[in-house]
XYZ file of C-alpha atoms in Angstrom:
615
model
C 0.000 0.000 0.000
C 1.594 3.397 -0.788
C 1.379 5.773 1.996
C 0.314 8.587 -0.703
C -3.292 6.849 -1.214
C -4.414 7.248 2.676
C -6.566 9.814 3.110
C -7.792 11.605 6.358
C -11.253 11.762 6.877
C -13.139 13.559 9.544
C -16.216 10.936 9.365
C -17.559 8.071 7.424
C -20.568 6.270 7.283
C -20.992 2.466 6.375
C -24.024 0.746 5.213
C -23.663 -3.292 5.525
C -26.837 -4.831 3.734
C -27.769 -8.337 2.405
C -30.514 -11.315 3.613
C -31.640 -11.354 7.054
C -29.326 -14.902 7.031
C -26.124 -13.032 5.976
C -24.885 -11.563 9.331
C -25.053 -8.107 8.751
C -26.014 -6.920 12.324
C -22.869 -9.143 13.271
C -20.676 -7.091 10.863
C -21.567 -4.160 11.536
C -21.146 -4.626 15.386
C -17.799 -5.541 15.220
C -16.604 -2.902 12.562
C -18.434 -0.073 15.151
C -17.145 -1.942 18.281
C -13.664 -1.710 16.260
C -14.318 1.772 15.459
C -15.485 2.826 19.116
C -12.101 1.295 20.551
C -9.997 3.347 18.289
C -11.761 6.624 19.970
C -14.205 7.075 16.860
C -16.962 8.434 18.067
C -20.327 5.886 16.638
C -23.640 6.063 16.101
C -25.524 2.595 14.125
C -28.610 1.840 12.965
C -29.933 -1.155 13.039
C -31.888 -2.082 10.147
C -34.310 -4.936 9.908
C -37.033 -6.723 7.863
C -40.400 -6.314 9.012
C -41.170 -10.180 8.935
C -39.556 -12.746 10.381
C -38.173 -14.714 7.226
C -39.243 -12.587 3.787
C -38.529 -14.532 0.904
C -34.871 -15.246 0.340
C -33.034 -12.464 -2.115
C -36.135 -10.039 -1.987
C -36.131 -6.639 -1.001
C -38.303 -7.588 1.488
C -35.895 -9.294 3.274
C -33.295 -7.435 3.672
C -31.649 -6.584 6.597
C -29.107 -4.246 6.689
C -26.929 -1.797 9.722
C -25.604 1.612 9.178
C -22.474 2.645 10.821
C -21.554 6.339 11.333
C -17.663 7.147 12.637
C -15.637 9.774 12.963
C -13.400 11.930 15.109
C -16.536 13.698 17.276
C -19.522 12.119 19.199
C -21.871 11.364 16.099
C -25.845 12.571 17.454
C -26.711 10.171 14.317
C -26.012 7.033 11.982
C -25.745 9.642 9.191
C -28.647 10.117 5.904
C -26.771 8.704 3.221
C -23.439 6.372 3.089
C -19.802 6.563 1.805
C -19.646 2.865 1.358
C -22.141 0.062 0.363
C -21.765 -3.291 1.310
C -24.569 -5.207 -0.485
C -24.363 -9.085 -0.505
C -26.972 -9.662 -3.303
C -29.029 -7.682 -5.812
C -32.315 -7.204 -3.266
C -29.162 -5.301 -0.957
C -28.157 -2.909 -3.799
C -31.609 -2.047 -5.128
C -32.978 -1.304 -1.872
C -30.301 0.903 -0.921
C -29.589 2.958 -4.014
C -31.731 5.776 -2.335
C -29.017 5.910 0.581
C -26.167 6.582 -1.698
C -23.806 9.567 -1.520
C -23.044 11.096 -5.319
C -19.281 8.808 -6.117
C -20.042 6.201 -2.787
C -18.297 3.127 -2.989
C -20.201 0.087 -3.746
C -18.608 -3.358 -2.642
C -21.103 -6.081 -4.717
C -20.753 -10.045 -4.363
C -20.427 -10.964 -8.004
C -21.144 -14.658 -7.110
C -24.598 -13.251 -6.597
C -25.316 -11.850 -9.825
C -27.695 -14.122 -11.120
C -29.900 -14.202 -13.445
C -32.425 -15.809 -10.727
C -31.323 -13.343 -8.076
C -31.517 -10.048 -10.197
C -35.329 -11.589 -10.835
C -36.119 -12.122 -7.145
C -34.646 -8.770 -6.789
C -37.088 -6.970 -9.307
C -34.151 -6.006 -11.977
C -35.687 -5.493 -15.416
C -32.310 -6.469 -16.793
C -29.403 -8.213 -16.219
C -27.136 -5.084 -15.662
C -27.983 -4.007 -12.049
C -25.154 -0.978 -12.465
C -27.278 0.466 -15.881
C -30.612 -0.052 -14.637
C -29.492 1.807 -10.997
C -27.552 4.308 -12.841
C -24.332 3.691 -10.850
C -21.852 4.352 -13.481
C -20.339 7.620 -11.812
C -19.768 5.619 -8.798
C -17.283 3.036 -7.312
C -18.444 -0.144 -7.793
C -16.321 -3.007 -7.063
C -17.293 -6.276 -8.123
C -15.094 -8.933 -6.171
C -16.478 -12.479 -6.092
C -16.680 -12.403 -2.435
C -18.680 -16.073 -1.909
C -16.131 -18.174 -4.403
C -13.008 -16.215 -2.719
C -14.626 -17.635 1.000
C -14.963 -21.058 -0.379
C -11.364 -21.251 -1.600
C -9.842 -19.294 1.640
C -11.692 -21.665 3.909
C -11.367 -25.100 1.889
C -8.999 -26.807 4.423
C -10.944 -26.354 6.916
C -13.192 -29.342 6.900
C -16.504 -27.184 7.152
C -19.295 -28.294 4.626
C -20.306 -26.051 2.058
C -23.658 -24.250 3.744
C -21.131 -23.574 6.661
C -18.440 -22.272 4.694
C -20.801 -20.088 2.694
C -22.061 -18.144 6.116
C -18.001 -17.208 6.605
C -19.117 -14.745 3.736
C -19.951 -11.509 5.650
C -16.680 -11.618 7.435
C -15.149 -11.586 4.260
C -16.764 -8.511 3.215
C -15.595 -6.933 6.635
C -12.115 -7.680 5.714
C -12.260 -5.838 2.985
C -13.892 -3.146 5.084
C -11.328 -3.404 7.325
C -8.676 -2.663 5.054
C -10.301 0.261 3.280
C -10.362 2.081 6.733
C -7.136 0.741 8.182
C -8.755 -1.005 11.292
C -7.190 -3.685 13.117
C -8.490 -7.248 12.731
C -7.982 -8.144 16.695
C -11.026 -6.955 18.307
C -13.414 -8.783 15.862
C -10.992 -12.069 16.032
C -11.153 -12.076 19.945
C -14.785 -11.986 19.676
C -15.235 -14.803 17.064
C -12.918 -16.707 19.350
C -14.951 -15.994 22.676
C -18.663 -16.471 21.015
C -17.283 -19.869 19.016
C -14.254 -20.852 20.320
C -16.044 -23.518 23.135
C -18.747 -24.896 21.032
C -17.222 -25.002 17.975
C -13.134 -23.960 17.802
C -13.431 -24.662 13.992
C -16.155 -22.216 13.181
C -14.320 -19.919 14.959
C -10.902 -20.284 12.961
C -13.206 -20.238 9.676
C -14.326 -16.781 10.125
C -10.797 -15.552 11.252
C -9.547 -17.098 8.230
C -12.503 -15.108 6.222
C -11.603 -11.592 7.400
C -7.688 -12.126 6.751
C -9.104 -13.451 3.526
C -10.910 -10.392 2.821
C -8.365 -8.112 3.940
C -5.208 -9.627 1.809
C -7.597 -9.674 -1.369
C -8.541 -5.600 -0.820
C -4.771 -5.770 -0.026
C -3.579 -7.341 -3.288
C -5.945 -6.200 -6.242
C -5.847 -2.478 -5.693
C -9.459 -2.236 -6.462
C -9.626 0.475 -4.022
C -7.931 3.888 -5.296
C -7.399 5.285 -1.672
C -7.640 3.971 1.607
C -8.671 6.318 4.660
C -7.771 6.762 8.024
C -10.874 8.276 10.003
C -9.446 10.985 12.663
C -10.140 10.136 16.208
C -11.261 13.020 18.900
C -10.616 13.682 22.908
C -13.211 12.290 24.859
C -14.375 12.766 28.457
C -11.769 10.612 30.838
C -13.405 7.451 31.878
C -14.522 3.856 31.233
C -16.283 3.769 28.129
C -18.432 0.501 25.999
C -20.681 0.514 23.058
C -23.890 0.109 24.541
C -27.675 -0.182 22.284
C -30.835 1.491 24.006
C -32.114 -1.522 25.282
C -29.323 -2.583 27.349
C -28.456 0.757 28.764
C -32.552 0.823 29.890
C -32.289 -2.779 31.739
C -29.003 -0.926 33.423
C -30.329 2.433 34.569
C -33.346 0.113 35.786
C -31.190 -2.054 38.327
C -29.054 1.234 38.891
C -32.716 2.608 39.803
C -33.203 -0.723 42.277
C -29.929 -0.410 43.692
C -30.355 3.467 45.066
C -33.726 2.987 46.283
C -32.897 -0.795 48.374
C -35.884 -2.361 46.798
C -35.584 -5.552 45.090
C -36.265 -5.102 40.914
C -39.286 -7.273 39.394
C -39.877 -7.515 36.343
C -42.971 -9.018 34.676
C -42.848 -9.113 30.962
C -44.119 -10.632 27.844
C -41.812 -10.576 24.919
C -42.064 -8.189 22.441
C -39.861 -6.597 19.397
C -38.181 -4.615 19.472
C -38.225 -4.205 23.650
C -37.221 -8.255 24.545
C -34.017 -7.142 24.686
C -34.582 -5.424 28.363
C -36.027 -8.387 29.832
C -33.550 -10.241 28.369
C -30.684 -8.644 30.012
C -32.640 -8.200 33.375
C -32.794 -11.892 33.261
C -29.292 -12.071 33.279
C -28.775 -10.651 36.646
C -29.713 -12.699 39.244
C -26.667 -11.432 40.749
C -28.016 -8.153 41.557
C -31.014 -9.681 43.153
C -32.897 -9.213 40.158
C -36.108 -11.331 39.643
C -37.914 -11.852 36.019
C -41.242 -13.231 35.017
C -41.871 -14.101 31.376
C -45.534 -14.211 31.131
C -48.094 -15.475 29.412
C -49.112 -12.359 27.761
C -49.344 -8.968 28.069
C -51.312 -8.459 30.631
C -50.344 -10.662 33.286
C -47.084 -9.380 32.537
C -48.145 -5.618 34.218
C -50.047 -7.601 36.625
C -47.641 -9.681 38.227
C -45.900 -6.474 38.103
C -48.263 -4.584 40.274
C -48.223 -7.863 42.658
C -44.671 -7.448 42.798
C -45.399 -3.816 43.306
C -47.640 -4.138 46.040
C -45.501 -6.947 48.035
C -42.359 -3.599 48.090
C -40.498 -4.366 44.993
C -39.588 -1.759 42.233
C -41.768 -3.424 39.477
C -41.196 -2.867 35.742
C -42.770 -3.993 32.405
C -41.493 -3.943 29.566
C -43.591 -3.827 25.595
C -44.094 -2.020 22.651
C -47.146 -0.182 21.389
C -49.872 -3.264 21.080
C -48.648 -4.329 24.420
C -49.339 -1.077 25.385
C -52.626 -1.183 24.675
C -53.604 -4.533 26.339
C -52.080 -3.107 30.151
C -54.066 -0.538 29.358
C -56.685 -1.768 32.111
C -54.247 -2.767 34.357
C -52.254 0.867 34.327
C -55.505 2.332 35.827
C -55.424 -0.198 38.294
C -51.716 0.616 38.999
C -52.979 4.729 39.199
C -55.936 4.047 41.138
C -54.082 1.858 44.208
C -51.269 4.276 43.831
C -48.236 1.791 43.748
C -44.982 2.601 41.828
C -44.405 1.092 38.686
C -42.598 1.614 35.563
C -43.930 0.535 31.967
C -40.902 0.701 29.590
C -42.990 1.301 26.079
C -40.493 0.794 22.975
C -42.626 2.389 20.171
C -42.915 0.932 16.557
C -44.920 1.565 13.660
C -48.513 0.660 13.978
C -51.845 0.248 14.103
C -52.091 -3.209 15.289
C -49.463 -4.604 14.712
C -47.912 -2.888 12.423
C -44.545 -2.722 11.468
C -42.756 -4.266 14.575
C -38.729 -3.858 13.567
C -39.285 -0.177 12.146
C -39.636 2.984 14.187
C -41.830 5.160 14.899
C -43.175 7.711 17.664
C -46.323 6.377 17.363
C -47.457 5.601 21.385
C -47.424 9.243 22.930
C -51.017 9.753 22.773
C -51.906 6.411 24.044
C -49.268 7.299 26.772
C -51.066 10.231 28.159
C -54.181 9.368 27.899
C -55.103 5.887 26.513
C -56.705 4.716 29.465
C -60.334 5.038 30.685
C -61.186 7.476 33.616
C -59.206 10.550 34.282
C -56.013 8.476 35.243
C -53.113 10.337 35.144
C -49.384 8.911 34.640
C -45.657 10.227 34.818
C -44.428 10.153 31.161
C -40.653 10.655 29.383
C -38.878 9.884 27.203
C -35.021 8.688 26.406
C -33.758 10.347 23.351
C -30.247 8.978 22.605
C -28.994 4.483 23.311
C -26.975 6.185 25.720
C -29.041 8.465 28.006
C -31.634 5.316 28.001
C -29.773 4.493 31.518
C -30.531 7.816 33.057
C -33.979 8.482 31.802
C -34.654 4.759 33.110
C -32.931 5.316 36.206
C -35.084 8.606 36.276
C -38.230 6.917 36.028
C -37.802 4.300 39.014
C -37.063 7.726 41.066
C -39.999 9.667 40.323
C -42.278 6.127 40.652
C -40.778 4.853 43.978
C -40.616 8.259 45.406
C -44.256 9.708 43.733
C -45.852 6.692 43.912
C -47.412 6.713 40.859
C -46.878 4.459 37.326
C -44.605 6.076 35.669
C -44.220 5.480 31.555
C -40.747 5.189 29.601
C -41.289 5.800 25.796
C -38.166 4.482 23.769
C -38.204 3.713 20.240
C -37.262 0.876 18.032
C -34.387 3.707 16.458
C -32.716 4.120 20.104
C -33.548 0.752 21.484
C -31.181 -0.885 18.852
C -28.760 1.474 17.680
C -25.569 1.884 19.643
C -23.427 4.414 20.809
C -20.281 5.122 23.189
C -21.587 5.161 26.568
C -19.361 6.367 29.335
C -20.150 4.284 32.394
C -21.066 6.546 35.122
C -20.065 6.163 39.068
C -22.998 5.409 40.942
C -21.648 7.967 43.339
C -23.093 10.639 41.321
C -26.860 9.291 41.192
C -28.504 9.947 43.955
C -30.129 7.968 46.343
C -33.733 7.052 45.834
C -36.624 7.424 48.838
C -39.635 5.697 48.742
C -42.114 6.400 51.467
C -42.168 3.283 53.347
C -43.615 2.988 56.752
C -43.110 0.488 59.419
C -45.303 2.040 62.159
C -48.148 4.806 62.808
C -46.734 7.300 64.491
C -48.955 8.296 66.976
C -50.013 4.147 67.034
C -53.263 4.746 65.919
C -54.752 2.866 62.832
C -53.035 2.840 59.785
C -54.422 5.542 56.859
C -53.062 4.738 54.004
C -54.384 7.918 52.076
C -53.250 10.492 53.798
C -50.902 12.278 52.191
C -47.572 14.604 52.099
C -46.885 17.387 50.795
C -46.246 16.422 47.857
C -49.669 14.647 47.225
C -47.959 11.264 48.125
C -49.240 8.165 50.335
C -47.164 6.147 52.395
C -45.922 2.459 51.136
C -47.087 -0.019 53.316
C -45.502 -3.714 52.402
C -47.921 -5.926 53.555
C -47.112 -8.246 56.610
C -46.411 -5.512 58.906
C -48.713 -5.411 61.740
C -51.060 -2.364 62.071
C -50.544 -1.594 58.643
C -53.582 -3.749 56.902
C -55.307 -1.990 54.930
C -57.854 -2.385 51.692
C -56.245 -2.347 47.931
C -57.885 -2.870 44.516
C -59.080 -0.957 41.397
C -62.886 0.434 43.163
C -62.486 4.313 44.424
C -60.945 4.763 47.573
C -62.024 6.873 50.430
C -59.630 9.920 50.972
C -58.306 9.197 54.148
C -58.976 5.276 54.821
C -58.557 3.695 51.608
C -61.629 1.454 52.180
C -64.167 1.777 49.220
C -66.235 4.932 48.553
C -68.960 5.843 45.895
C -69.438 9.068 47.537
C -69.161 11.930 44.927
C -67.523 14.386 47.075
C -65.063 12.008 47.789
C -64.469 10.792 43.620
C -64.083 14.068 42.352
C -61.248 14.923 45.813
C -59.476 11.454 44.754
C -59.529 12.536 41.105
C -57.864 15.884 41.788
C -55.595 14.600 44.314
C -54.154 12.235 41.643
C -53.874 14.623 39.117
C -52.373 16.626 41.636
C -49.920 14.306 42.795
C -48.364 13.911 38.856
C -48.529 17.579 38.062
C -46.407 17.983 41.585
C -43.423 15.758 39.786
C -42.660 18.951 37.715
C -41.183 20.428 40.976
C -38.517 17.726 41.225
C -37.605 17.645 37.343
C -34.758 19.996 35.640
C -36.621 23.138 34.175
C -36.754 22.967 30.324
C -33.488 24.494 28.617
C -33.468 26.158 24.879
C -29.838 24.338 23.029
C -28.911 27.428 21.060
C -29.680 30.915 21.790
C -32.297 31.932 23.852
C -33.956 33.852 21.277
C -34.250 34.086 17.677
C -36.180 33.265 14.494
C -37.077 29.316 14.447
C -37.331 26.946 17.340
C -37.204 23.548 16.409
C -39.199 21.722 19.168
C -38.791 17.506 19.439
C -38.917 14.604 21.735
C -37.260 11.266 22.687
C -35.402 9.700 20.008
C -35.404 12.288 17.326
C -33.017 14.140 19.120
C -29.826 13.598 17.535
C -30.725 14.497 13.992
C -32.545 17.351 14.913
C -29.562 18.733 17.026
C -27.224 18.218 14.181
C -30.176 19.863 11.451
C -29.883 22.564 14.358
C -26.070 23.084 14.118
C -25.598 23.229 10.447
C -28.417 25.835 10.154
C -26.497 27.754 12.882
C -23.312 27.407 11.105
C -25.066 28.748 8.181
C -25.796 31.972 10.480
C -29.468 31.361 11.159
C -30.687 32.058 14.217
C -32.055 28.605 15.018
C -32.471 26.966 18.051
C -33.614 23.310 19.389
C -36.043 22.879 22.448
C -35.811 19.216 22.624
C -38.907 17.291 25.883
C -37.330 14.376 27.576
C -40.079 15.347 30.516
C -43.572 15.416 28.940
C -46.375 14.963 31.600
C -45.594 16.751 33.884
C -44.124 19.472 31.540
C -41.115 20.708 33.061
C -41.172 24.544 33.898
C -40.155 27.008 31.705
C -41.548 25.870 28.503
C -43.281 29.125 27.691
C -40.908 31.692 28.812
C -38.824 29.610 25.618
C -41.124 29.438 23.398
C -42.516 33.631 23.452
C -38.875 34.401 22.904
C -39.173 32.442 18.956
C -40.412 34.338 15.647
C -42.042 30.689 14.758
C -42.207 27.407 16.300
C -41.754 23.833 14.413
C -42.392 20.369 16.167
C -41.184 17.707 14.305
C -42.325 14.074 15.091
C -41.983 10.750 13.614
C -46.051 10.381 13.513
C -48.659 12.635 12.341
C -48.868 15.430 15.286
C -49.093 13.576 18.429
C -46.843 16.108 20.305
C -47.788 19.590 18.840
C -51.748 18.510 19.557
C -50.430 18.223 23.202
C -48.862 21.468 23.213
C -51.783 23.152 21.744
C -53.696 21.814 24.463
C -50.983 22.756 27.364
C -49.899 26.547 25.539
C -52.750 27.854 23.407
C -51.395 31.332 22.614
C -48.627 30.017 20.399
C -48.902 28.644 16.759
C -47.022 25.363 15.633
C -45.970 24.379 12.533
C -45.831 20.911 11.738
C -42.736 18.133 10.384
C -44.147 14.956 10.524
C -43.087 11.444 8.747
C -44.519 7.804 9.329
C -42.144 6.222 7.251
C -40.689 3.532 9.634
C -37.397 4.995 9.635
C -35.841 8.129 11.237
C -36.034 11.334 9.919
C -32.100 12.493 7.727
C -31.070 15.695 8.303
C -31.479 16.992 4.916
C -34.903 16.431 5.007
C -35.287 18.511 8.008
C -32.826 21.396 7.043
C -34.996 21.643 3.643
C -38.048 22.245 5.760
C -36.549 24.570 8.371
C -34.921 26.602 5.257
C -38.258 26.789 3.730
C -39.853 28.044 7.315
C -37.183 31.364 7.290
C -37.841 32.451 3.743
């Protein structure tokens, strides 16, 4: 390699794409994981077919994951790539929308069929003249015949040989960026290495197979190393949305001293949290999968009820079966948190694309006036504070508290510094052992804060009546008096519009003041901040108002918003979020960005619309 060809780059972003079968969510995990150890900053996308096995080699099946790296912290997995990895024709088709004018296209020629480029949809048999893709660079190596031949020694039958293909194409990646092989190897050699020590040595021998032949054949007329930038000193891992939510969870258990539950049914894309809860048992962790939905939240609110911090975990049509169950949860008053990973719906839907589709159903999708906590996580790594956040403001309010995440956050990844649990602080539910005058237990009466005491039943003196009929005021045993219904129904909504006292006041990112505020929530946050900064580099005075905190609103939302020439809230569904804030500020005017698409918005999209807003 002459040292003249590398060039510097400031940021790059990857697209690896093929069947669901071909290991592309593998591939790109270790080529980010690579990336993040270097001191790239990451941000990936996860991309993947809406049904569980779509017809092999159609566009319907394929699965792909976006990497973006570079020397900052990247808020995004970037619009469109530098480099296409597609393993088959259905790969390349689909993703010739995502393509940067001159991107490098890396195309398995062994999969260039005739049947293939059918299954596909290709009119022709010239994929490159039918997708216009003469201007670019497109490099054709035959990456499946190459794996056969590098891994023929190794006694592996065909089929098994054949799924050594992806790591191949990393190779090659590899060597066009000038990573190091040994991170991926020592994974392949921890995940295979036990069961199956050959496998293992197979897909070693794939990516040094990959690498030599990018290496040799000088199909590549630069490589490019990708500039690295100082980050904040401390421990550091690549950590998805998911993961970092099942964390901040047992962080959440661990300040407070109560035991975590969680009761669960699985659902995609939010199995991933109960799957990792279920993995520690060591931190006194207990996990129910249930039957369904609903006795999921209920053995939750059992759980709840017996002094446990008590989680569920679903995704939008989930949500709507514990719908009944919630208002139990809000009428006994027990804490609770309902982690709700949103999708693309109605019914269900689309269940591996995103969406922001639950935030209506959040607030108020439940019958009676019964009022819940609800935020929202907006980055895969802030997931572990915003869940930590919401076991605080259940166990010490009292009240169900709902988590929105998204499919987009859940499973893309990010560098996540690992925080000291020094720094959180410690949580307080109101637990009571004893009366304290030693008269008979009330378990309505409240503090100042509109809050009831936590009795854990067993304790003597402390009996008292639970369930999901009205409760007297003072003595929790049933009531049907209407005095006493419409006290208990502002008390309640009382008692969540109190939570915006103990909540960070809403802050503007940008200048206080100025022509355009771009408002958002939860997971669009990234490429709205970097729409945000390019618009300001341009010298427009734009600024971002971005809701992590949405019932209660935090304070200080209007004093932002009067300061703004126009307002814009942009949403991935069709107005969920401004219809709320035309309902909580009615003397300002919204305009609207909305997209149901499945997929997150790009920032060129959004900069078109917010260029169009200041002409």
């Amino acid at each position: 390699m002459n040292a003249n060809k590398v060039q510097e780059l400031q940021d790059v972003v990857i697209r690896f794409s093929g069947d669901s079968g071909d290991g592309m969510q593998l591939t790109g995990t270790l080529f980010s994981d690579t990336s993040a150890l270097l001191g790239n900053g990451i941000s990936t996308f996860p991309d993947y077919p809406a049904e569980i096995r779509a017809p092999q080699g159609t566009v319907a099946g394929v699965s792909g994951f976006q990497v973006h790296f570079g020397a900052q912290r990247q808020l995004n997995p970037g619009d469109f790539c530098d480099v296409l990895v597609a393993m088959n024709p259905a790969a390349l088709k689909a993703n010739r929308k995502w393509l940067k004018p001159g991107a490098t296209v890396i195309l398995d020629e062994d999969s260039l069929t005739e049947e293939h480029l059918k299954k596909a949809g290709f009119a022709t048999l010239d994929p490159i003249a039918e997708l216009k893709l003469e201007d670019y660079n497109v490099v054709i190596p035959n990456i499946t015949e190459l794996t056969k031949k590098a891994l023929a020694e190794t006694g592996l039958d065909n089929k098994a040989i054949v799924k050594c293909k992806n790591m191949f194409a990393l190779g090659i990646c590899f060597f066009l960026f000038n990573r190091p092989e040994d991170h991926a190897k020592r994974y392949l050699e921890s995940k295979f290495a036990k069961k199956n020590p050959v496998i293992a040595q197979a897909n070693k021998l794939a990516i040094d197979a990959g690498y030599n032949y990018a290496a040799n054949t000088h199909q590549f007329a630069n490589t490019y190393t990708v500039a690295t930038g100082k980050m904040e000193k401390g421990t550091y891992r690549s950590t998805n949305g998911n993961v970092a939510t099942a964390w901040g969870l047992c962080a959440a258990s661990e300040k407070s001293g109560r035991p975590l539950f969680c009761g669960s049914y699985p659902i995609t894309p939010a199995t991933v949290i109960l799957e990792e809860l279920a993995k520690r048992k060591d931190l006194g962790v207990k996990t129910v999968q249930a039957e369904d939905e609903i006795a999921g939240i209920c053995t939750a609110i059992g759980a709840s009820f017996a002094g446990n911090f008590a989680v569920t975990t679903t995704s939008g049509p989930g949500l709507s079966l514990k719908s009944e169950a919630l208002g139990l949860a809000v009428m006994a008053e027990l804490p609770l948190v309902v982690v709700d990973v949103q999708r693309g719906g109605p019914s269900t839907g689309l269940p591996t694309k995103t969406e922001q589709s639950d935030l209506l159903q959040a607030l108020y999708g439940r019958n009676g006036e019964s009022p819940v906590v609800v935020i929202a996580a907006s980055m895969p790594s802030d997931c572990f504070h915003y869940a930590f956040e919401a076991g605080r403001i259940a166990l010490e309010h009292m009240t169900p508290v709902v988590l929105l995440s998204d499919g987009f956050i859940a499973n893309g990844s990010e560098p996540w510094r690992i925080p000291s649990m020094k720094d959180y602080p410690t949580i307080n539910p109101p637990l009571i052992d004893k009366t304290a005058d030693g008269g008979p237990f009330m378990p309505y009466v409240r503090d100042d804060n509109f809050v009831r005491s936590w009795a854990i039943p067993g304790k003597a003196g402390l009996e008292h009546r639970i369930g999901g009929l009205e409760k007297d005021a003072v003595k929790g045993s049933i009531s049907t008096d209407p005095d006493n219904h419409q006290k208990m129904v502002n008390l309640r909504a009382a008692k969540v519009a109190k939570v915006a006292d103990f909540i960070p006041r809403q802050e503007v990112y940008g200048d206080p003041e100025g022509d355009l505020l771009v408002v958002g929530w939860g997971g669009t946050r990234g490429h709205l901040q970097t729409a945000v900064d390019k618009m300001r580099a341009e010298g427009k005075k734009v600024s971002l108002c971005h809701f992590n905190y949405i019932n209660p609103l935090p304070h200080g939302v209007a004093d932002i918003f009067k300061r703004f020439k126009k307002i814009i809230v942009c949403e991935l569904n069709r107005g969920q979020f401004a219809s709320y804030l035309r309902g909580q500020f009615q003397e300002f005017e919204y305009e609207q960005y909305n997209k149901c698409e499945g997929l997150p918005f790009t920032v060129t999209e959004l900069m078109d619309k917010f260029h169009s807003l200041l002409k």
